[in-house]
Short mmCIF file of C-alpha atoms in Angstrom, two decimals:
data_model
loop_
_atom_site.label_atom_id
_atom_site.label_comp_id
_atom_site.label_asym_id
_atom_site.label_seq_id
_atom_site.Cartn_x
_atom_site.Cartn_y
_atom_site.Cartn_z
CA UNK O 1 3.29 -17.02 -14.63
CA UNK O 2 3.44 -13.36 -13.59
CA UNK O 3 3.49 -12.18 -17.20
CA UNK O 4 0.40 -14.33 -17.76
CA UNK O 5 -1.34 -12.68 -14.80
CA UNK O 6 -0.35 -9.24 -16.11
CA UNK O 7 -1.71 -10.07 -19.57
CA UNK O 8 -4.94 -11.35 -18.01
CA UNK O 9 -5.33 -8.14 -15.98
CA UNK O 10 -4.83 -6.03 -19.12
CA UNK O 11 -7.37 -8.18 -20.95
CA UNK O 12 -9.95 -7.80 -18.18
CA UNK O 13 -9.51 -4.02 -18.10
CA UNK O 14 -9.80 -3.79 -21.89
CA UNK O 15 -12.90 -6.00 -22.01
CA UNK O 16 -14.74 -4.37 -19.09
CA UNK O 17 -13.99 -0.91 -20.48
CA UNK O 18 -15.27 -1.88 -23.93
CA UNK O 19 -18.35 -3.59 -22.49
CA UNK O 20 -19.23 -0.62 -20.31
CA UNK O 21 -18.78 -2.56 -17.06
CA UNK O 22 -15.79 -0.51 -15.92
CA UNK O 23 -17.22 3.01 -15.84
CA UNK O 24 -15.26 6.06 -14.74
CA UNK O 25 -18.11 8.15 -13.32
CA UNK O 26 -16.98 9.31 -9.86
CA UNK O 27 -17.77 12.96 -9.16
CA UNK O 28 -16.00 15.42 -6.83
CA UNK O 29 -19.23 15.68 -4.83
CA UNK O 30 -18.60 12.13 -3.59
CA UNK O 31 -15.58 13.43 -1.66
CA UNK O 32 -17.74 15.86 0.24
CA UNK O 33 -20.14 13.20 1.50
CA UNK O 34 -20.01 11.38 4.82
CA UNK O 35 -22.41 9.25 6.79
CA UNK O 36 -21.68 10.72 10.21
CA UNK O 37 -19.00 13.45 10.15
CA UNK O 38 -19.17 17.02 8.91
CA UNK O 39 -17.32 18.00 5.74
CA UNK O 40 -14.80 20.25 7.56
CA UNK O 41 -13.81 17.34 9.80
CA UNK O 42 -13.41 15.08 6.76
CA UNK O 43 -11.21 17.68 5.05
CA UNK O 44 -9.03 18.07 8.14
CA UNK O 45 -8.68 14.28 8.48
CA UNK O 46 -7.55 13.83 4.89
CA UNK O 47 -5.13 16.74 5.06
CA UNK O 48 -3.69 15.39 8.33
CA UNK O 49 -3.22 11.92 6.84
CA UNK O 50 -1.52 13.28 3.71
CA UNK O 51 0.72 15.53 5.83
CA UNK O 52 1.64 12.64 8.13
CA UNK O 53 2.49 10.29 5.27
CA UNK O 54 4.57 12.69 3.20
CA UNK O 55 6.01 14.31 6.32
CA UNK O 56 7.33 10.90 7.35
CA UNK O 57 8.83 10.40 3.88
CA UNK O 58 10.50 13.81 4.05
CA UNK O 59 11.82 13.18 7.56
CA UNK O 60 13.45 9.94 6.40
CA UNK O 61 15.27 11.75 3.63
CA UNK O 62 16.22 14.74 5.80
CA UNK O 63 17.46 12.56 8.66
CA UNK O 64 19.63 10.60 6.22
CA UNK O 65 21.08 13.84 4.82
CA UNK O 66 21.85 15.19 8.29
CA UNK O 67 23.47 11.93 9.39
CA UNK O 68 25.58 11.69 6.26
CA UNK O 69 26.76 15.28 6.53
CA UNK O 70 27.86 14.63 10.09
CA UNK O 71 29.17 11.06 9.92
CA UNK O 72 29.72 10.18 6.27
CA UNK O 73 28.79 6.65 5.24
CA UNK O 74 28.58 5.63 8.90
CA UNK O 75 25.56 7.91 9.18
CA UNK O 76 23.51 5.79 6.83
CA UNK O 77 20.91 3.48 8.28
CA UNK O 78 21.93 -0.13 8.94
CA UNK O 79 19.41 -2.60 7.57
CA UNK O 80 19.34 -6.40 7.40
CA UNK O 81 18.30 -8.40 4.34
CA UNK O 82 18.57 -12.05 3.30
CA UNK O 83 20.27 -13.83 0.43
CA UNK O 84 18.60 -16.63 -1.52
CA UNK O 85 19.84 -19.17 1.06
CA UNK O 86 18.49 -16.97 3.92
CA UNK O 87 21.90 -15.76 5.06
CA UNK O 88 21.56 -12.35 6.70
CA UNK O 89 23.52 -9.44 5.23
CA UNK O 90 23.79 -5.96 6.75
CA UNK O 91 23.50 -2.97 4.40
CA UNK O 92 23.93 0.76 4.81
CA UNK O 93 20.97 2.25 2.98
CA UNK O 94 19.96 5.88 2.58
CA UNK O 95 18.12 8.26 0.27
CA UNK O 96 15.66 6.70 -2.15
CA UNK O 97 16.82 3.24 -1.03
CA UNK O 98 14.85 3.85 2.16
CA UNK O 99 11.78 3.32 -0.04
CA UNK O 100 12.81 -0.02 -1.56
CA UNK O 101 10.16 -2.15 0.19
CA UNK O 102 6.56 -2.79 -0.78
CA UNK O 103 5.66 -1.27 2.59
CA UNK O 104 7.07 2.07 1.45
CA UNK O 105 5.49 1.78 -1.98
CA UNK O 106 2.11 1.14 -0.39
CA UNK O 107 2.71 4.01 2.04
CA UNK O 108 3.37 6.50 -0.77
CA UNK O 109 0.37 5.15 -2.74
CA UNK O 110 -1.88 5.77 0.27
CA UNK O 111 -0.41 9.27 0.60
CA UNK O 112 -1.29 9.99 -3.03
CA UNK O 113 -4.89 9.01 -2.32
CA UNK O 114 -5.19 11.30 0.68
CA UNK O 115 -3.52 14.16 -1.20
CA UNK O 116 -5.98 13.94 -4.12
CA UNK O 117 -8.95 13.29 -1.82
CA UNK O 118 -8.07 16.28 0.38
CA UNK O 119 -7.81 18.52 -2.70
CA UNK O 120 -11.20 17.39 -4.00
CA UNK O 121 -12.78 17.79 -0.55
CA UNK O 122 -11.44 21.34 -0.33
CA UNK O 123 -12.88 22.13 -3.76
CA UNK O 124 -16.30 20.91 -2.64
CA UNK O 125 -16.09 22.73 0.69
CA UNK O 126 -15.13 25.98 -1.04
CA UNK O 127 -18.11 25.90 -3.41
CA UNK O 128 -20.63 23.29 -2.22
CA UNK O 129 -23.32 24.34 -4.71
CA UNK O 130 -21.13 24.36 -7.81
CA UNK O 131 -22.67 22.36 -10.64
CA UNK O 132 -19.33 20.97 -11.85
CA UNK O 133 -19.01 18.93 -8.65
CA UNK O 134 -21.81 16.69 -9.92
CA UNK O 135 -20.01 15.85 -13.16
CA UNK O 136 -17.56 12.91 -13.56
CA UNK O 137 -14.03 14.07 -12.91
CA UNK O 138 -10.71 12.45 -13.84
CA UNK O 139 -9.07 13.23 -10.51
CA UNK O 140 -12.05 11.81 -8.62
CA UNK O 141 -11.91 8.58 -10.65
CA UNK O 142 -8.17 8.24 -10.03
CA UNK O 143 -8.69 8.83 -6.31
CA UNK O 144 -11.34 6.10 -6.17
CA UNK O 145 -8.90 3.74 -7.89
CA UNK O 146 -6.12 4.71 -5.46
CA UNK O 147 -8.38 4.07 -2.46
CA UNK O 148 -9.18 0.52 -3.56
CA UNK O 149 -5.59 -0.40 -4.40
CA UNK O 150 -4.03 1.23 -1.33
CA UNK O 151 -6.66 -0.30 0.99
CA UNK O 152 -5.89 -3.81 -0.28
CA UNK O 153 -2.16 -3.28 0.16
CA UNK O 154 -2.57 -1.73 3.61
CA UNK O 155 -4.33 -4.91 4.77
CA UNK O 156 -1.79 -7.14 3.00
CA UNK O 157 1.25 -5.29 4.35
CA UNK O 158 0.01 -5.09 7.94
CA UNK O 159 -0.98 -8.75 8.17
CA UNK O 160 2.08 -10.05 6.28
CA UNK O 161 4.55 -8.13 8.42
CA UNK O 162 2.78 -9.03 11.65
CA UNK O 163 2.02 -12.68 11.06
CA UNK O 164 4.64 -13.79 8.48
CA UNK O 165 7.82 -11.71 8.35
CA UNK O 166 8.38 -11.01 12.06
CA UNK O 167 7.64 -14.61 13.25
CA UNK O 168 9.74 -16.10 10.43
CA UNK O 169 12.79 -13.97 11.21
CA UNK O 170 12.35 -14.64 14.93
CA UNK O 171 12.33 -18.42 14.35
CA UNK O 172 15.50 -18.14 12.25
CA UNK O 173 17.24 -16.09 14.92
CA UNK O 174 17.50 -13.09 12.58
CA UNK O 175 17.17 -9.45 13.56
CA UNK O 176 13.65 -8.03 13.85
CA UNK O 177 14.68 -4.59 15.14
CA UNK O 178 13.92 -2.95 11.81
CA UNK O 179 10.22 -3.74 12.19
CA UNK O 180 9.89 -1.82 15.45
CA UNK O 181 11.28 1.60 14.59
CA UNK O 182 8.78 4.50 14.63
CA UNK O 183 8.98 4.71 10.84
CA UNK O 184 8.33 1.00 10.31
CA UNK O 185 5.51 0.84 12.85
CA UNK O 186 3.80 3.76 11.14
CA UNK O 187 4.11 2.20 7.71
CA UNK O 188 2.70 -1.21 8.62
CA UNK O 189 0.26 -0.25 11.37
CA UNK O 190 -0.82 3.37 11.00
CA UNK O 191 -1.47 2.72 7.30
CA UNK O 192 -4.34 0.36 8.08
CA UNK O 193 -5.65 2.66 10.81
CA UNK O 194 -5.87 5.55 8.32
CA UNK O 195 -7.63 3.34 5.77
CA UNK O 196 -10.18 2.25 8.39
CA UNK O 197 -10.78 5.90 9.29
CA UNK O 198 -11.35 6.79 5.66
CA UNK O 199 -13.70 3.86 5.05
CA UNK O 200 -15.69 4.73 8.16
CA UNK O 201 -15.95 8.48 7.57
CA UNK O 202 -15.92 8.87 3.80
CA UNK O 203 -18.25 7.78 1.03
CA UNK O 204 -15.80 7.13 -1.82
CA UNK O 205 -16.78 3.86 -3.52
CA UNK O 206 -14.36 1.01 -4.26
CA UNK O 207 -15.10 -0.58 -7.61
CA UNK O 208 -14.50 -4.38 -7.60
CA UNK O 209 -13.50 -4.10 -11.27
CA UNK O 210 -10.40 -2.16 -10.19
CA UNK O 211 -8.85 -5.42 -8.94
CA UNK O 212 -6.61 -5.83 -12.03
CA UNK O 213 -4.93 -2.53 -11.17
CA UNK O 214 -4.10 -3.81 -7.68
CA UNK O 215 -2.60 -6.99 -9.11
CA UNK O 216 -0.72 -4.97 -11.71
CA UNK O 217 0.81 -2.75 -9.02
CA UNK O 218 2.16 -5.83 -7.26
CA UNK O 219 3.56 -7.28 -10.48
CA UNK O 220 5.34 -4.00 -11.26
CA UNK O 221 6.93 -4.06 -7.81
CA UNK O 222 7.91 -7.71 -8.05
CA UNK O 223 9.10 -7.96 -11.66
CA UNK O 224 10.11 -4.36 -12.27
CA UNK O 225 11.94 -3.80 -9.02
CA UNK O 226 12.35 -6.51 -6.37
CA UNK O 227 13.42 -9.46 -8.53
CA UNK O 228 15.34 -7.42 -11.11
CA UNK O 229 16.76 -3.99 -10.36
CA UNK O 230 16.98 -4.39 -6.61
CA UNK O 231 18.32 -7.95 -6.65
CA UNK O 232 20.95 -7.12 -9.28
CA UNK O 233 22.20 -4.29 -7.08
CA UNK O 234 22.15 -6.05 -3.69
CA UNK O 235 21.95 -9.83 -4.29
CA UNK O 236 19.44 -9.94 -1.44
CA UNK O 237 15.68 -10.24 -0.99
CA UNK O 238 13.44 -7.90 0.97
CA UNK O 239 10.95 -10.75 1.47
CA UNK O 240 12.25 -14.29 1.77
CA UNK O 241 9.03 -15.88 0.50
CA UNK O 242 9.60 -14.21 -2.91
CA UNK O 243 12.62 -16.47 -3.50
CA UNK O 244 12.19 -17.85 -7.04
CA UNK O 245 14.43 -20.83 -6.15
CA UNK O 246 11.95 -22.04 -3.56
CA UNK O 247 10.42 -25.37 -4.65
CA UNK O 248 6.95 -23.95 -4.09
CA UNK O 249 7.57 -20.51 -5.58
CA UNK O 250 4.71 -20.84 -8.08
CA UNK O 251 2.30 -21.85 -5.32
CA UNK O 252 3.49 -18.94 -3.16
CA UNK O 253 2.97 -16.43 -5.98
CA UNK O 254 -0.49 -17.86 -6.66
CA UNK O 255 -1.45 -17.62 -2.98
CA UNK O 256 -0.17 -14.04 -2.81
CA UNK O 257 -2.30 -13.08 -5.80
CA UNK O 258 -5.37 -14.79 -4.33
CA UNK O 259 -4.76 -13.20 -0.92
CA UNK O 260 -4.43 -9.76 -2.45
CA UNK O 261 -7.63 -10.33 -4.42
CA UNK O 262 -9.41 -11.40 -1.23
CA UNK O 263 -8.23 -8.28 0.62
CA UNK O 264 -9.36 -6.09 -2.27
CA UNK O 265 -12.77 -7.78 -2.23
CA UNK O 266 -12.92 -7.27 1.54
CA UNK O 267 -12.18 -3.54 1.16
CA UNK O 268 -14.88 -3.26 -1.52
CA UNK O 269 -17.34 -5.10 0.75
CA UNK O 270 -16.54 -2.76 3.61
CA UNK O 271 -17.23 0.14 1.28
CA UNK O 272 -20.72 -1.24 0.72
CA UNK O 273 -21.45 -2.21 4.33
CA UNK O 274 -20.49 1.16 5.80
CA UNK O 275 -23.40 2.84 4.00
CA UNK O 276 -25.99 0.51 5.51
CA UNK O 277 -27.64 0.85 8.94
CA UNK O 278 -25.27 -0.52 11.55
CA UNK O 279 -22.52 -0.88 8.94
CA UNK O 280 -20.02 1.51 10.54
CA UNK O 281 -19.94 -0.31 13.93
CA UNK O 282 -19.45 -3.61 12.09
CA UNK O 283 -16.47 -2.20 10.19
CA UNK O 284 -14.96 -0.80 13.37
CA UNK O 285 -15.35 -4.09 15.27
CA UNK O 286 -13.75 -6.01 12.40
CA UNK O 287 -10.82 -3.60 12.29
CA UNK O 288 -10.27 -3.83 16.06
CA UNK O 289 -10.39 -7.62 15.83
CA UNK O 290 -7.63 -7.61 13.20
#
C-alpha cells in the first residue's frame, strides 16, 4: 500500500512538472515581503527560530555527552517504548537516537526552513534593490517546499501527540513523562507556534502541488526508518498505531495519509487567507482555538 502511494506521488510530481503545473518560480524577494512587519523584524524572527531549533538539537547532544562522561551508560536518557503487543520497555537512548521520532524529524525539517529563509531574508535586506532578487532561485524554491511540508507535519505532530498519544498511554497506565520534558514540549508545541508566526508575518507561498513531497517524507520515515531499521534494532514501536499487525492497519495508514493531506491543504489555505483583508486575525484565532 505504501509503495503504491509512493509510486503515485512520484507519478504526480512527474506529470505536473511535465505539464507545467508544478512550477519552481519562487524568488528571493518573496522572503523580504510581509503584510504587517518590517523586514528587519522578519529577519530577526527567522534567525531566532533557526537558532532555537538547532540550539535545542545541539543541547540534546551536548547534555548526553556530559552525562555519559560523568556517569557512563547510566547517564543516558531513559525512554519508554512499546512492543507490538503494547508491552512497555525502557531504553537508554543517547546521541543520534534522541532524534528517532517523527517529532524530531519534523523539528529538524522546520529548522532547515528557517535557516534557508533567514539566509534569503538577509540577502534581500543587504541589497534590497538588487535585480537578481526578482529572478527564480533554487534555494527560494526549496524553502517554499520546506515551509509547506514542515507546516503540515507541525500540525500533525502537535495534534497527534496531544489528542492521540498522551490519552492512549494514559488509558493504558503507561508512562507519559517523556511528553512533558522541556525538549518534548518544544518539539510538539513550539513547532506549531513558530509555523503560525511565519504564516502570519511572512509572504512565502505554499504550493498545493507540493503535497506529494509531504507524503513522501512520511513514507521515508515509516518504511525507511520506523518499521525497518529502528524496529530491527529495538523490537519496539515509537507510535503504537503504526503496528502492522493491527487488524485495521491499512485503514489507519489510509487515514494518516488523508489527515496529512488535509493538514497540508489547511496550511496552503492559510497561506492564501493571510494575504486578504482580515486574513491575519482569522489565522490567529484559528491557531488559538487549536
